[in-house]
Coordinates of C-alpha atoms in Angstrom, one line a residue:
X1244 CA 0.0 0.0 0.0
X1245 CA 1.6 3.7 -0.9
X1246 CA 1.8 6.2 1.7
X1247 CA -0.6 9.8 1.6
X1248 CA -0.1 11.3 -1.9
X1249 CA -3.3 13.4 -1.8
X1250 CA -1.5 16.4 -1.2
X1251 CA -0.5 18.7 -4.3
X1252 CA 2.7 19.5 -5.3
X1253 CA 5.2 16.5 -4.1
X1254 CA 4.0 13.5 -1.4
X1255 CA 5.0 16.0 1.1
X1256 CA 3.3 19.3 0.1
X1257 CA 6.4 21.4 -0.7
X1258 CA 6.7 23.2 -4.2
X1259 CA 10.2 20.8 -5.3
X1260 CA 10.8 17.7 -6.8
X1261 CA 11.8 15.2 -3.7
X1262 CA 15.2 14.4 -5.0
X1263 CA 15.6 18.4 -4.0
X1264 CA 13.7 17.6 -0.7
X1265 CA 15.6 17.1 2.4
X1266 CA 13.4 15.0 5.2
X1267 CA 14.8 14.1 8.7
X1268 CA 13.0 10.8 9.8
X1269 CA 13.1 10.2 13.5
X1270 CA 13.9 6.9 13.8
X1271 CA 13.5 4.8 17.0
X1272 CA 14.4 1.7 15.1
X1273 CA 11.2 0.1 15.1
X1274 CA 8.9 -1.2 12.4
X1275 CA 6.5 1.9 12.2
X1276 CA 9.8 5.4 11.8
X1277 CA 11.6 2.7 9.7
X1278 CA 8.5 2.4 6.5
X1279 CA 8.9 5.8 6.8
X1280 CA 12.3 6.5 6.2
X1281 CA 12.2 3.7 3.8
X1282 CA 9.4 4.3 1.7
X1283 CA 10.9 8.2 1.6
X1284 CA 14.0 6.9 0.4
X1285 CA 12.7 4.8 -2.2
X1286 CA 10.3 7.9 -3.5
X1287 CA 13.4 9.9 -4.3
X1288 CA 13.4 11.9 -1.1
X1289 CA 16.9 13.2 0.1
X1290 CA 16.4 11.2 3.5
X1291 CA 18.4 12.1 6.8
X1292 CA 17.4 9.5 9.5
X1293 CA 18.1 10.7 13.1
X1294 CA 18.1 8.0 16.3
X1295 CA 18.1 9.7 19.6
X1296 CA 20.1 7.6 22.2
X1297 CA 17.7 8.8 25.7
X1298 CA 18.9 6.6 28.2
X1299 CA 22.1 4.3 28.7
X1300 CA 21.8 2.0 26.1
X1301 CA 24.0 -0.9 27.6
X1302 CA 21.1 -1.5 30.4
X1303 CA 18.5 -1.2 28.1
X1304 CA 19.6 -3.6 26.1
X1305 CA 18.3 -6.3 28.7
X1306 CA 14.5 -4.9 28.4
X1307 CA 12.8 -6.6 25.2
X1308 CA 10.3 -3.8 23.9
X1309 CA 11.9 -0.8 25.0
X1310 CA 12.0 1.8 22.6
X1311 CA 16.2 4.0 21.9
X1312 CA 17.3 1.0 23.5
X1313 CA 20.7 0.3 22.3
X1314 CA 19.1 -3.0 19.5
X1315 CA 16.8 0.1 18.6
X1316 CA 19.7 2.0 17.5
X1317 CA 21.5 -0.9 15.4
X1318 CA 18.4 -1.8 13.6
X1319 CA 18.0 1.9 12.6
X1320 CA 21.6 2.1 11.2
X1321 CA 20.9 -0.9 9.5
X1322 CA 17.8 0.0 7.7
X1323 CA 19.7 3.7 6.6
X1324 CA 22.7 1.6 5.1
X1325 CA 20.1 -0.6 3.4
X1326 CA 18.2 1.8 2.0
X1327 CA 21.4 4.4 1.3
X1328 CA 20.8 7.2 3.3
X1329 CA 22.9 8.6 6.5
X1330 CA 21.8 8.1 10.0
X1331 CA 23.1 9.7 13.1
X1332 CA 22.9 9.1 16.3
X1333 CA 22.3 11.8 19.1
X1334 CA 22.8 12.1 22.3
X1335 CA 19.8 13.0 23.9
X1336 CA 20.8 11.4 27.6
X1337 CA 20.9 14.5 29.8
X1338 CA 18.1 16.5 27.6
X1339 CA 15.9 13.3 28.3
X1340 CA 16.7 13.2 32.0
X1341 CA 16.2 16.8 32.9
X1342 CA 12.9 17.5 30.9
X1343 CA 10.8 13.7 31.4
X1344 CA 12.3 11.7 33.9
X1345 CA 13.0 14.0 36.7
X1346 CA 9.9 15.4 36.4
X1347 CA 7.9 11.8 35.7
X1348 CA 10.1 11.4 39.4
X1349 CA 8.6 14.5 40.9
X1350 CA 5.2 13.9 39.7
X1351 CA 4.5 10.4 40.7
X1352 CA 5.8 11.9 44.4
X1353 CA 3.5 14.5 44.3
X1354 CA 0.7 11.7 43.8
X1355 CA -0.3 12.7 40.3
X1356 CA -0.1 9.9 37.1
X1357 CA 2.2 11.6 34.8
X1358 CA 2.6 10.7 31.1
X1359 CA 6.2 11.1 30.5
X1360 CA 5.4 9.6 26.6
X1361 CA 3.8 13.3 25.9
X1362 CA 6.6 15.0 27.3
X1363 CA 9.0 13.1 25.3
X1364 CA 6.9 14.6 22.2
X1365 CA 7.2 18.2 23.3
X1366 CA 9.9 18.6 24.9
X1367 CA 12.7 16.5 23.5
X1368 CA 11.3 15.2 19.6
X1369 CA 9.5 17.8 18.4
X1370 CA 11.6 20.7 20.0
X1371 CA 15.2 19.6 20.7
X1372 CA 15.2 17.4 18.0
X1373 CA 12.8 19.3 15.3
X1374 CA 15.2 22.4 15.8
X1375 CA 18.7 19.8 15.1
X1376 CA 16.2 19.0 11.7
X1377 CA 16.2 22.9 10.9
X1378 CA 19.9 22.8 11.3
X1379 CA 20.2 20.2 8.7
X1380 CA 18.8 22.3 6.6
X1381 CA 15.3 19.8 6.1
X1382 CA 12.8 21.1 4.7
X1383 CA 10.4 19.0 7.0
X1384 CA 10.4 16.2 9.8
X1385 CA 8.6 12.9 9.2
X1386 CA 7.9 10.6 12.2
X1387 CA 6.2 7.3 12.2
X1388 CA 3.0 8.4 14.7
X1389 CA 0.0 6.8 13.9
X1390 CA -1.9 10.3 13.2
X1391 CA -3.1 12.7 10.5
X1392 CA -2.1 16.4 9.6
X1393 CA -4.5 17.7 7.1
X1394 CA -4.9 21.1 5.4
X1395 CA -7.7 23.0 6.5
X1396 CA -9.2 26.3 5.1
X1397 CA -6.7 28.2 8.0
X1398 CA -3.4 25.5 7.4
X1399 CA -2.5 22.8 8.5
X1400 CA -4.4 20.7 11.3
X1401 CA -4.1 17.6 13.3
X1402 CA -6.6 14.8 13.2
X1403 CA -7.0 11.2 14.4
X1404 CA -5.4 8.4 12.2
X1405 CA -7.8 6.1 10.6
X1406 CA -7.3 3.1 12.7
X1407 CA -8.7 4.0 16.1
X1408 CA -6.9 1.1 17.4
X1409 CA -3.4 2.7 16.6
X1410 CA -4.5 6.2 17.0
X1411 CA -1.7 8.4 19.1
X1412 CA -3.3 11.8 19.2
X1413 CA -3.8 11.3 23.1
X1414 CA 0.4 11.7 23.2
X1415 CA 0.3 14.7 20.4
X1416 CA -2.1 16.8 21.7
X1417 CA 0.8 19.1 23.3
X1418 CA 1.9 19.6 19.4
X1419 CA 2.0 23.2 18.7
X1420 CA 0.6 25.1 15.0
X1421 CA 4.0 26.3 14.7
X1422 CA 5.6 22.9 14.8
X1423 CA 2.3 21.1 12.2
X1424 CA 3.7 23.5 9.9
X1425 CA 6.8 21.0 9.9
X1426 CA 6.2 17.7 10.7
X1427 CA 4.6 15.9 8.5
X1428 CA 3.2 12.0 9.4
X1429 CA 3.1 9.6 6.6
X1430 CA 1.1 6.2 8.2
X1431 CA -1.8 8.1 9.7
X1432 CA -4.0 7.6 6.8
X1433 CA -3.3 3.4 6.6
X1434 CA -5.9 1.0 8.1
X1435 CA -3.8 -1.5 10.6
X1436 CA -0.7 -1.8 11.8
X1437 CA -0.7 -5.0 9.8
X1438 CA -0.7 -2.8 6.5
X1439 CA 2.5 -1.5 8.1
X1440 CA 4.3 -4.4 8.5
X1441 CA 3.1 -5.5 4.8
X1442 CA 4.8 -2.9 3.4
X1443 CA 8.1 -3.6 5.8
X1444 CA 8.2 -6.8 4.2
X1445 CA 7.7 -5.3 0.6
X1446 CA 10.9 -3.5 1.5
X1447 CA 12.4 -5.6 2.8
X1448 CA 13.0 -4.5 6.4
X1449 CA 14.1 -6.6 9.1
X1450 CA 12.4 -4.8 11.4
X1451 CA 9.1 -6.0 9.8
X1452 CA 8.2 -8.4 12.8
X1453 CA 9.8 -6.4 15.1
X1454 CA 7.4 -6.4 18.5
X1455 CA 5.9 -3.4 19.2
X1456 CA 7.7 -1.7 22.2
X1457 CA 5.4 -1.6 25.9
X1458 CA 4.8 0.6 28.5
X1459 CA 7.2 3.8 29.0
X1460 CA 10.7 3.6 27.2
X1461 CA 12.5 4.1 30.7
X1462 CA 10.0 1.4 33.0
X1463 CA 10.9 -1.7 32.4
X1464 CA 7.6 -4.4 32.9
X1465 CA 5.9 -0.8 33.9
X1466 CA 7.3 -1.1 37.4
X1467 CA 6.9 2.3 38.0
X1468 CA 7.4 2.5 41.8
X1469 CA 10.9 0.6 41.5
X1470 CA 12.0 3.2 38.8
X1471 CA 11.1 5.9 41.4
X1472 CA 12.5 4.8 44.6
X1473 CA 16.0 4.7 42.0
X1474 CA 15.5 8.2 40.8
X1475 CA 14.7 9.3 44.4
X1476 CA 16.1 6.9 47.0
X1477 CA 14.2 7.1 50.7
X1478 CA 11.5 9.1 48.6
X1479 CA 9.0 6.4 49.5
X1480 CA 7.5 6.6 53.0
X1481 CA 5.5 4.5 55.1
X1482 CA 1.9 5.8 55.9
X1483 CA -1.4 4.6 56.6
X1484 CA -4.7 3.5 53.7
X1485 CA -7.5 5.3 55.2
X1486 CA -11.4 4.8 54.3
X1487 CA -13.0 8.1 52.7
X1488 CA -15.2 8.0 56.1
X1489 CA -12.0 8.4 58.2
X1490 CA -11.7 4.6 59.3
X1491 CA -7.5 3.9 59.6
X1492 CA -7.8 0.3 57.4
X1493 CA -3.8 -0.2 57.5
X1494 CA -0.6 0.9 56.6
X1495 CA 1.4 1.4 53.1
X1496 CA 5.2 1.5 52.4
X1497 CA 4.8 4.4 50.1
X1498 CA 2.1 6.0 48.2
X1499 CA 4.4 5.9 45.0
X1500 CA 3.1 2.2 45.0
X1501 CA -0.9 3.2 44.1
X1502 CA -2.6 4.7 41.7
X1503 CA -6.0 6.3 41.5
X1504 CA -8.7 4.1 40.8
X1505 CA -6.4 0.9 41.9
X1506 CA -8.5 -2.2 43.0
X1507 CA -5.7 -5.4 43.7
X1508 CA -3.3 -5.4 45.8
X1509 CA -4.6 -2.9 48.5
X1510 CA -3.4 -5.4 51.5
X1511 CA -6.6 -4.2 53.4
X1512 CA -7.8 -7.9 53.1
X1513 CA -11.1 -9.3 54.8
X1514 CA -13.5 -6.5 53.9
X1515 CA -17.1 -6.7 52.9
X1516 CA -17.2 -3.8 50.3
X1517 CA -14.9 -4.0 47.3
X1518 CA -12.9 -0.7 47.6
X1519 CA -10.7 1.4 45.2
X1520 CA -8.1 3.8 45.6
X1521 CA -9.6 7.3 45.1
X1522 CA -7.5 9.4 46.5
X1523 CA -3.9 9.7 47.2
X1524 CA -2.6 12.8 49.7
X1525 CA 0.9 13.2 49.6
X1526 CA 0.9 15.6 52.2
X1527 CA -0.5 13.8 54.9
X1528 CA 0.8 10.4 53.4
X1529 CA -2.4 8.3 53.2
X1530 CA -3.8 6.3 50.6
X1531 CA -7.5 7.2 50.6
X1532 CA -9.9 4.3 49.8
X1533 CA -13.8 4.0 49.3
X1534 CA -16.5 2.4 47.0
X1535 CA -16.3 2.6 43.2
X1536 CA -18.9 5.6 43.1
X1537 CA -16.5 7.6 44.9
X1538 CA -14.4 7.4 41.7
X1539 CA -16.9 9.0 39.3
X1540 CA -15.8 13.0 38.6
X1541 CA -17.4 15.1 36.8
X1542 CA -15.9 18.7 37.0
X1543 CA -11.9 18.6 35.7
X1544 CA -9.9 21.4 35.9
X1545 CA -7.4 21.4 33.2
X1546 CA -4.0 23.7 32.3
X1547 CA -1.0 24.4 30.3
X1548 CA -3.6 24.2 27.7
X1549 CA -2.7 23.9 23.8
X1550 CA -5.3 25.2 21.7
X1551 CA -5.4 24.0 18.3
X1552 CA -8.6 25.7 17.0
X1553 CA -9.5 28.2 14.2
X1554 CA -10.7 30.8 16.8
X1555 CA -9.3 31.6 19.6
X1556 CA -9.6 29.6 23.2
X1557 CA -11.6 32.4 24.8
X1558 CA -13.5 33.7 22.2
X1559 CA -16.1 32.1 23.7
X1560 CA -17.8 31.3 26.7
X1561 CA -17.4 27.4 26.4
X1562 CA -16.9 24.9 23.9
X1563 CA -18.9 21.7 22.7
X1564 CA -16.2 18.9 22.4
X1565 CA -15.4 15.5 23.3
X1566 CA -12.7 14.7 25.2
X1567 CA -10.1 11.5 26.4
X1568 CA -8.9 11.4 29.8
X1569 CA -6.7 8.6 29.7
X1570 CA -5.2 7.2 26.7
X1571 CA -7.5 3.9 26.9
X1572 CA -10.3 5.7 27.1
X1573 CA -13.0 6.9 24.2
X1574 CA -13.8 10.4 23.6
X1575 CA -16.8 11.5 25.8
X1576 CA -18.9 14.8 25.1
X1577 CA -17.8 17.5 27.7
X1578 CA -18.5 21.3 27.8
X1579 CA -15.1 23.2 28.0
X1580 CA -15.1 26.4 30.0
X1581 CA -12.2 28.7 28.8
X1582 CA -10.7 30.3 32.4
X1583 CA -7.3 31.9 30.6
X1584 CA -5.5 31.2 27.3
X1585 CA -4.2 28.4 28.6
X1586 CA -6.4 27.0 31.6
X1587 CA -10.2 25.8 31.6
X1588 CA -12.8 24.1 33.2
X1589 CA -13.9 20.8 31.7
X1590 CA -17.9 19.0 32.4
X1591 CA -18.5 16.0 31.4
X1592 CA -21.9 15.1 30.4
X1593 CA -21.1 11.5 31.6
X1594 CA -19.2 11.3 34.5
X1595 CA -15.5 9.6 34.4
X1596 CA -14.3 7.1 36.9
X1597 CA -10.6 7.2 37.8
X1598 CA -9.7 10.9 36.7
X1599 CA -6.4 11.7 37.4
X1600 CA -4.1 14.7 38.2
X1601 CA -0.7 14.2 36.2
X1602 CA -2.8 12.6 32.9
X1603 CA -3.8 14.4 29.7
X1604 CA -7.2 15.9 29.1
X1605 CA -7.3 16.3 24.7
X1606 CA -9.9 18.2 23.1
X1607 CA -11.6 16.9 20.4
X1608 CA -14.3 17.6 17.4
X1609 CA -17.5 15.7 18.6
X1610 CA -18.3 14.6 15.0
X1611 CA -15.1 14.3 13.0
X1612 CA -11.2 13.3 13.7
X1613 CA -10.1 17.3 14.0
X1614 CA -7.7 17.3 17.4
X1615 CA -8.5 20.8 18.9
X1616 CA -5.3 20.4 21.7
X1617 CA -5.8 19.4 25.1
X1618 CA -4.1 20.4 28.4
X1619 CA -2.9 18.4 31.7
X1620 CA -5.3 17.7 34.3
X1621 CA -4.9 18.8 37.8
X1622 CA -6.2 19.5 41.3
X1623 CA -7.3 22.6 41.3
X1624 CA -9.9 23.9 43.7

């Protein structure tokens, strides 16, 4: 199957012929950046594929999925020498660290989820790296997100990819208009991940029954509170679960080890009533329990909001949208109350079990793909 050639002028939009267009392919050396840079290539593209090295690559190489794991970076290079075009590797280990992890660290002890994936996207890929593309002197960026950038009547705007299964829009929402002006993602228009891998094999690629990679790059088995208490040793302390009606059930070893709207592995035993985690206060070191009602929200106040419509955020009083609230979830109507540019107030029309400071709250059309933004959800009141 070809990649998007619906746009005028080349595959890519721009007013030259591709041999005369340069494109930097982030490449994380799976199956998905690799069609990319290889079905670039083989259009007549003047490719430049660029593997960022995040984290030390010699441990990694022990986790099986990890993404800019040290394998990931071999099968990259070996895909550019197949193909013929240069590959480089950067350095990205310090960058990494010091805008996602130690803030994925300082989240999770400030008893918030955190989604360290979107912070990847803004603040490393499509800034650090997006900026080293302008300095090759690229004319755009190509990455192998399952999502759609489509010209609209006021440029260019983001939309869901076609296969809802694959769909990453929940982790792009953060994108800004200035950077959709440059990146450009070829496999958001295919059906399944298994048209992917088709054309992998059409090419050729090793890579083309490569596993996808799980849970967060830098958590290996998504062990998140063993990652933490190495980040921030003596960070985790001992406190007690408490029942939402003030009942003292037992004690935890650190609330780093729950998350909201946790069922198993509570170690409050012997109860009647199923109960869920639906609260965690850092502050006063409990893990707040109660029945699965307790879990439903329906007001969500939302910042560091990225607006992505036509108008602007507060031109009006609230907007009619649907939005996600975790990754695994649908879209759900909502009414979004502009407070400021950048902050709002979010009602669902259904409420929302398991809402949680530290995940994403993204904005979308109610009938459509359009993605309108989104911003990060938080305590508030």
């Amino acid at each position: 199957m070809a990649l998007d050639t619906d746009i005028p002028l080349n595959s890519l939009g721009l007013a030259k012929p591709p041999s005369e267009t340069r494109v930097v392919v982030a490449m994380s050396g799976g199956v998905d950046s690799s069609v990319v840079a290889a079905h670039l290539a083989q259009a007549g593209y003047d490719v430049v594929g660029v593997t960022l090295q995040l984290y030390d690559h010699g441990a990694a190489l022990a986790k099986k999925g990890a993404c800019c794991a040290g394998i990931d970076i071999h099968d990259a290079r070996r895909v550019a020498e197949e193909r013929g075009f240069p590959h480089y590797v950067l350095d990205y280990e310090n960058i990494f660290k010091d805008a996602v992890i130690d803030e994925f660290a300082d989240s999770y002890l400030a008893g918030a989820t955190p989604v360290p994936c979107i912070r990847c996207n803004e603040r490393v890929k499509f800034k650090d790296l997006l900026e080293t593309a302008r300095d090759l002197e690229a004319d755009c960026m190509a990455t192998g997100h399952y999502i759609q950038r489509k010209i609209g009547p006021h440029g260019p705007e983001l939309h869901r990819a076609v296969d809802a299964n694959r769909d990453q829009s929940y982790f792009l929402f953060s994108t800004t208009r200035e950077q959709l002006e440059y990146l450009r993602f070829p496999l958001g228009h295919l059906p399944s991940k298994e048209a992917t891998r088709a054309m992998a094999a059409d090419y050729g690629l090793a890579v083309a029954d490569k596993p996808d990679s799980q849970d967060i790059c830098f958590v290996p088995n998504g062990n998140y509170a063993s990652v933490i208490e190495k980040l921030r040793p003596g960070a985790a302390e001992p406190g007690e679960i408490v029942h939402a009606d003030g009942r003292v059930l037992g004690t935890h070893e650190g609330v780093i080890h729950y998350t909201i709207g946790q069922r198993r592995g509570l170690g409050i035993g012997g109860l009647a009533e199923p109960l869920y985690v639906v609260k965690l206060d850092v502050n006063k070191k409990q893990v707040v329990v109660g029945p699965k009602e307790l879990l439903s929200t329906r007001i969500i106040p939302v910042r560091e909001i990225n607006w992505l419509g036509d108008e602007p955020f507060e031109s009006r009083a609230a907007w009619h949208l649907s939005v996600k609230v975790r990754s695994t979830r649908p879209p759900r109507e909502a009414i979004v109350r502009p407070l400021s540019p950048t902050t709002a107030e979010v009602e669902l029309l259904t409420p929302e079990e398991g809402v949680s400071p530290g995940q994403a709250c993204v904005f979308y059309e109610t009938e459509g793909t359009r993605v309108f933004g989104g911003g990060w959800i938080w305590r508030g009141y």
